[in-house]
Amino acid sequence: LLGRNLFGRLGDGTETDRSLPTLLSSQLGWQSISAGGSHTCALTASSEAYCWGKNLYGQIGDDANSNRLTPTAVSGGHTWQSISGGENHTCAVTNSEQAYCWGSNANRRLGNATSTDQPVPMLVSGSLNWNSLSGGNEHTCGVSSSSAGYCWGFNDSGRLGDGTITQRRE
């Protein structure tokens, strides 16, 4: 990982900016990684989720709100097929195709019909199966297992793609 290391988002145990790729401090064996606004999340080869960096809204998913300088396990004991860091939230899909989001729920970007921040993974409302989710700045989008696209959260400028500027709760 390289770049600005504010809040420890590079996961190397420091807040030192890096101009060259730097090995993560953990040796867990990674299969994928997603950089959010000020935090980063990754999946291990055994489908466990870890996040690190800024944690003001619980976007690390460890039931706390303190920043993490190294990879920290996401709560809940799930196994994951994909993960995506948003601006101040994180969303992921389990191996059983369930969607979970956590962190800032401003503009209802977590998709659970509330506006309460969640420091641990919370199931996205509805009874859909999911292939993938992508956390945006103040919204989230996903692809269901039936290949349909869905978006929810802040809809200024029509960012949800539904032909309106109406905010969607889920």
mmCIF file of C-alpha atoms in Angstrom:
data_model
loop_
_atom_site.group_PDB
_atom_site.id
_atom_site.type_symbol
_atom_site.label_atom_id
_atom_site.label_comp_id
_atom_site.label_asym_id
_atom_site.label_seq_id
_atom_site.Cartn_x
_atom_site.Cartn_y
_atom_site.Cartn_z
ATOM 1 C CA LEU A 1 0.000 0.000 0.000
ATOM 2 C CA LEU A 2 1.194 3.524 -0.621
ATOM 3 C CA GLY A 3 0.034 7.105 -0.253
ATOM 4 C CA ARG A 4 -1.198 9.309 2.526
ATOM 5 C CA ASN A 5 -1.402 7.403 5.796
ATOM 6 C CA LEU A 6 -3.721 9.665 7.780
ATOM 7 C CA PHE A 7 -5.493 7.663 10.541
ATOM 8 C CA GLY A 8 -3.300 4.641 9.710
ATOM 9 C CA ARG A 9 -5.312 3.765 6.618
ATOM 10 C CA LEU A 10 -2.305 1.997 5.050
ATOM 11 C CA GLY A 11 -2.358 -0.588 7.849
ATOM 12 C CA ASP A 12 1.399 -0.657 8.446
ATOM 13 C CA GLY A 13 1.151 0.277 12.133
ATOM 14 C CA THR A 14 2.146 3.924 11.569
ATOM 15 C CA GLU A 15 0.722 7.193 10.281
ATOM 16 C CA THR A 16 3.762 7.795 8.065
ATOM 17 C CA ASP A 17 2.969 8.632 4.430
ATOM 18 C CA ARG A 18 4.470 6.169 1.927
ATOM 19 C CA SER A 19 5.683 6.901 -1.614
ATOM 20 C CA LEU A 20 6.491 3.254 -2.362
ATOM 21 C CA PRO A 21 4.388 0.119 -1.845
ATOM 22 C CA THR A 22 4.608 -0.936 1.791
ATOM 23 C CA LEU A 23 3.816 -4.365 3.181
ATOM 24 C CA LEU A 24 0.862 -4.524 5.556
ATOM 25 C CA SER A 25 1.869 -5.202 9.146
ATOM 26 C CA SER A 26 -0.289 -8.339 9.230
ATOM 27 C CA GLN A 27 0.670 -11.603 7.528
ATOM 28 C CA LEU A 28 -2.847 -13.003 7.149
ATOM 29 C CA GLY A 29 -2.745 -13.804 3.427
ATOM 30 C CA TRP A 30 -5.037 -11.439 1.543
ATOM 31 C CA GLN A 31 -7.381 -12.240 -1.360
ATOM 32 C CA SER A 32 -8.844 -8.742 -1.969
ATOM 33 C CA ILE A 33 -8.624 -5.180 -0.660
ATOM 34 C CA SER A 34 -10.819 -2.073 -0.887
ATOM 35 C CA ALA A 35 -9.815 1.468 0.047
ATOM 36 C CA GLY A 36 -12.550 3.653 1.534
ATOM 37 C CA GLY A 37 -12.402 7.382 2.225
ATOM 38 C CA SER A 38 -10.119 7.203 5.269
ATOM 39 C CA HIS A 39 -10.111 3.488 6.009
ATOM 40 C CA THR A 40 -9.237 0.279 4.214
ATOM 41 C CA CYS A 41 -10.772 -3.197 4.344
ATOM 42 C CA ALA A 42 -9.628 -6.561 3.037
ATOM 43 C CA LEU A 43 -10.589 -10.207 2.907
ATOM 44 C CA THR A 44 -8.213 -12.966 3.886
ATOM 45 C CA ALA A 45 -7.691 -16.153 1.920
ATOM 46 C CA SER A 46 -10.052 -17.805 4.446
ATOM 47 C CA SER A 47 -12.801 -15.174 3.743
ATOM 48 C CA GLU A 48 -12.434 -13.255 7.016
ATOM 49 C CA ALA A 49 -12.862 -9.452 6.936
ATOM 50 C CA TYR A 50 -10.371 -6.986 8.405
ATOM 51 C CA CYS A 51 -10.454 -3.187 8.363
ATOM 52 C CA TRP A 52 -8.130 -0.410 9.573
ATOM 53 C CA GLY A 53 -7.767 3.381 9.569
ATOM 54 C CA LYS A 54 -10.320 5.995 10.613
ATOM 55 C CA ASN A 55 -13.098 4.571 12.787
ATOM 56 C CA LEU A 56 -15.051 7.644 13.904
ATOM 57 C CA TYR A 57 -18.391 6.151 12.805
ATOM 58 C CA GLY A 58 -17.644 2.464 13.381
ATOM 59 C CA GLN A 59 -16.622 1.793 9.765
ATOM 60 C CA ILE A 60 -13.977 -0.702 10.961
ATOM 61 C CA GLY A 61 -16.806 -2.932 12.251
ATOM 62 C CA ASP A 62 -15.186 -3.948 15.540
ATOM 63 C CA ASP A 63 -17.860 -2.415 17.829
ATOM 64 C CA ALA A 64 -15.617 0.562 18.676
ATOM 65 C CA ASN A 65 -14.954 4.077 17.463
ATOM 66 C CA SER A 66 -11.181 4.382 17.817
ATOM 67 C CA ASN A 67 -8.824 4.469 14.844
ATOM 68 C CA ARG A 68 -6.889 1.300 14.031
ATOM 69 C CA LEU A 69 -3.320 1.390 12.665
ATOM 70 C CA THR A 70 -3.241 -2.302 11.755
ATOM 71 C CA PRO A 71 -5.760 -4.781 10.320
ATOM 72 C CA THR A 72 -8.542 -5.408 12.848
ATOM 73 C CA ALA A 73 -11.068 -8.246 12.582
ATOM 74 C CA VAL A 74 -14.640 -7.257 11.705
ATOM 75 C CA SER A 75 -17.149 -8.451 14.335
ATOM 76 C CA GLY A 76 -19.779 -11.090 13.718
ATOM 77 C CA GLY A 77 -17.893 -14.220 12.695
ATOM 78 C CA HIS A 78 -19.154 -14.160 9.090
ATOM 79 C CA THR A 79 -17.279 -15.417 6.070
ATOM 80 C CA TRP A 80 -17.285 -12.972 3.168
ATOM 81 C CA GLN A 81 -17.151 -13.102 -0.616
ATOM 82 C CA SER A 82 -16.667 -9.343 -1.176
ATOM 83 C CA ILE A 83 -16.115 -6.108 0.759
ATOM 84 C CA SER A 84 -16.209 -2.418 -0.176
ATOM 85 C CA GLY A 85 -15.105 0.625 1.795
ATOM 86 C CA GLY A 86 -17.186 3.776 1.318
ATOM 87 C CA GLU A 87 -16.532 7.296 2.565
ATOM 88 C CA ASN A 88 -17.381 6.591 6.235
ATOM 89 C CA HIS A 89 -19.008 3.181 5.941
ATOM 90 C CA THR A 90 -18.276 -0.347 4.775
ATOM 91 C CA CYS A 91 -20.473 -2.924 3.060
ATOM 92 C CA ALA A 92 -19.837 -6.591 2.364
ATOM 93 C CA VAL A 93 -21.523 -9.724 1.060
ATOM 94 C CA THR A 94 -21.295 -13.011 2.961
ATOM 95 C CA ASN A 95 -20.582 -16.354 1.333
ATOM 96 C CA SER A 96 -24.315 -17.051 1.782
ATOM 97 C CA GLU A 97 -25.124 -13.927 -0.353
ATOM 98 C CA GLN A 98 -26.380 -11.755 2.514
ATOM 99 C CA ALA A 99 -25.565 -8.030 2.465
ATOM 100 C CA TYR A 100 -24.234 -6.235 5.551
ATOM 101 C CA CYS A 101 -23.176 -2.613 6.061
ATOM 102 C CA TRP A 102 -21.669 -0.749 9.032
ATOM 103 C CA GLY A 103 -20.319 2.672 9.986
ATOM 104 C CA SER A 104 -21.929 6.036 9.263
ATOM 105 C CA ASN A 105 -25.619 5.819 8.425
ATOM 106 C CA ALA A 106 -25.991 9.466 7.424
ATOM 107 C CA ASN A 107 -28.449 9.652 4.520
ATOM 108 C CA ARG A 108 -29.390 6.028 5.288
ATOM 109 C CA ARG A 109 -26.473 4.673 3.278
ATOM 110 C CA LEU A 110 -26.442 1.404 5.288
ATOM 111 C CA GLY A 111 -29.758 0.268 3.812
ATOM 112 C CA ASN A 112 -31.409 -0.758 7.079
ATOM 113 C CA ALA A 113 -34.233 1.843 7.182
ATOM 114 C CA THR A 114 -32.666 3.758 10.096
ATOM 115 C CA SER A 115 -30.293 6.696 10.342
ATOM 116 C CA THR A 116 -28.328 5.310 13.305
ATOM 117 C CA ASP A 117 -24.600 4.684 12.900
ATOM 118 C CA GLN A 118 -23.691 0.998 13.306
ATOM 119 C CA PRO A 119 -20.264 -0.062 14.678
ATOM 120 C CA VAL A 120 -20.832 -3.716 13.709
ATOM 121 C CA PRO A 121 -22.178 -5.361 10.528
ATOM 122 C CA MET A 122 -25.949 -4.921 10.179
ATOM 123 C CA LEU A 123 -28.063 -6.833 7.680
ATOM 124 C CA VAL A 124 -29.313 -4.752 4.741
ATOM 125 C CA SER A 125 -33.131 -4.625 4.688
ATOM 126 C CA GLY A 126 -35.103 -6.732 2.257
ATOM 127 C CA SER A 127 -34.819 -10.388 1.428
ATOM 128 C CA LEU A 128 -32.529 -10.236 -1.590
ATOM 129 C CA ASN A 129 -29.467 -12.345 -2.243
ATOM 130 C CA TRP A 130 -26.436 -10.328 -3.348
ATOM 131 C CA ASN A 131 -23.374 -10.715 -5.553
ATOM 132 C CA SER A 132 -21.627 -7.455 -4.664
ATOM 133 C CA LEU A 133 -21.946 -4.072 -2.972
ATOM 134 C CA SER A 134 -20.081 -0.825 -3.508
ATOM 135 C CA GLY A 135 -19.935 1.894 -0.878
ATOM 136 C CA GLY A 136 -19.928 5.403 -2.326
ATOM 137 C CA ASN A 137 -19.539 8.817 -0.731
ATOM 138 C CA GLU A 138 -23.020 9.065 0.815
ATOM 139 C CA HIS A 139 -24.745 6.158 -0.867
ATOM 140 C CA THR A 140 -24.392 2.439 -1.576
ATOM 141 C CA CYS A 141 -25.138 0.354 -4.660
ATOM 142 C CA GLY A 142 -25.238 -3.375 -5.172
ATOM 143 C CA VAL A 143 -25.926 -6.148 -7.641
ATOM 144 C CA SER A 144 -28.352 -8.862 -6.571
ATOM 145 C CA SER A 145 -27.847 -12.527 -7.399
ATOM 146 C CA SER A 146 -30.504 -12.062 -10.110
ATOM 147 C CA SER A 147 -28.220 -9.409 -11.733
ATOM 148 C CA ALA A 148 -30.505 -6.484 -10.807
ATOM 149 C CA GLY A 149 -28.876 -3.241 -9.681
ATOM 150 C CA TYR A 150 -30.000 -1.380 -6.533
ATOM 151 C CA CYS A 151 -28.864 1.870 -4.906
ATOM 152 C CA TRP A 152 -29.828 3.646 -1.674
ATOM 153 C CA GLY A 153 -28.827 6.675 0.373
ATOM 154 C CA PHE A 154 -28.241 10.302 -0.635
ATOM 155 C CA ASN A 155 -29.628 11.059 -4.084
ATOM 156 C CA ASP A 156 -28.519 14.591 -4.878
ATOM 157 C CA SER A 157 -27.840 15.039 -8.588
ATOM 158 C CA GLY A 158 -29.544 11.697 -9.246
ATOM 159 C CA ARG A 159 -26.609 9.555 -8.066
ATOM 160 C CA LEU A 160 -28.935 6.600 -7.338
ATOM 161 C CA GLY A 161 -29.841 6.307 -11.016
ATOM 162 C CA ASP A 162 -33.608 6.067 -10.488
ATOM 163 C CA GLY A 163 -34.543 9.188 -12.481
ATOM 164 C CA THR A 164 -35.210 11.268 -9.335
ATOM 165 C CA ILE A 165 -33.366 13.197 -6.644
ATOM 166 C CA THR A 166 -35.373 11.507 -3.874
ATOM 167 C CA GLN A 167 -33.419 10.004 -0.983
ATOM 168 C CA ARG A 168 -33.903 6.220 -0.632
ATOM 169 C CA ARG A 169 -33.849 4.502 2.757
ATOM 170 C CA GLU A 170 -33.219 0.967 1.513
#
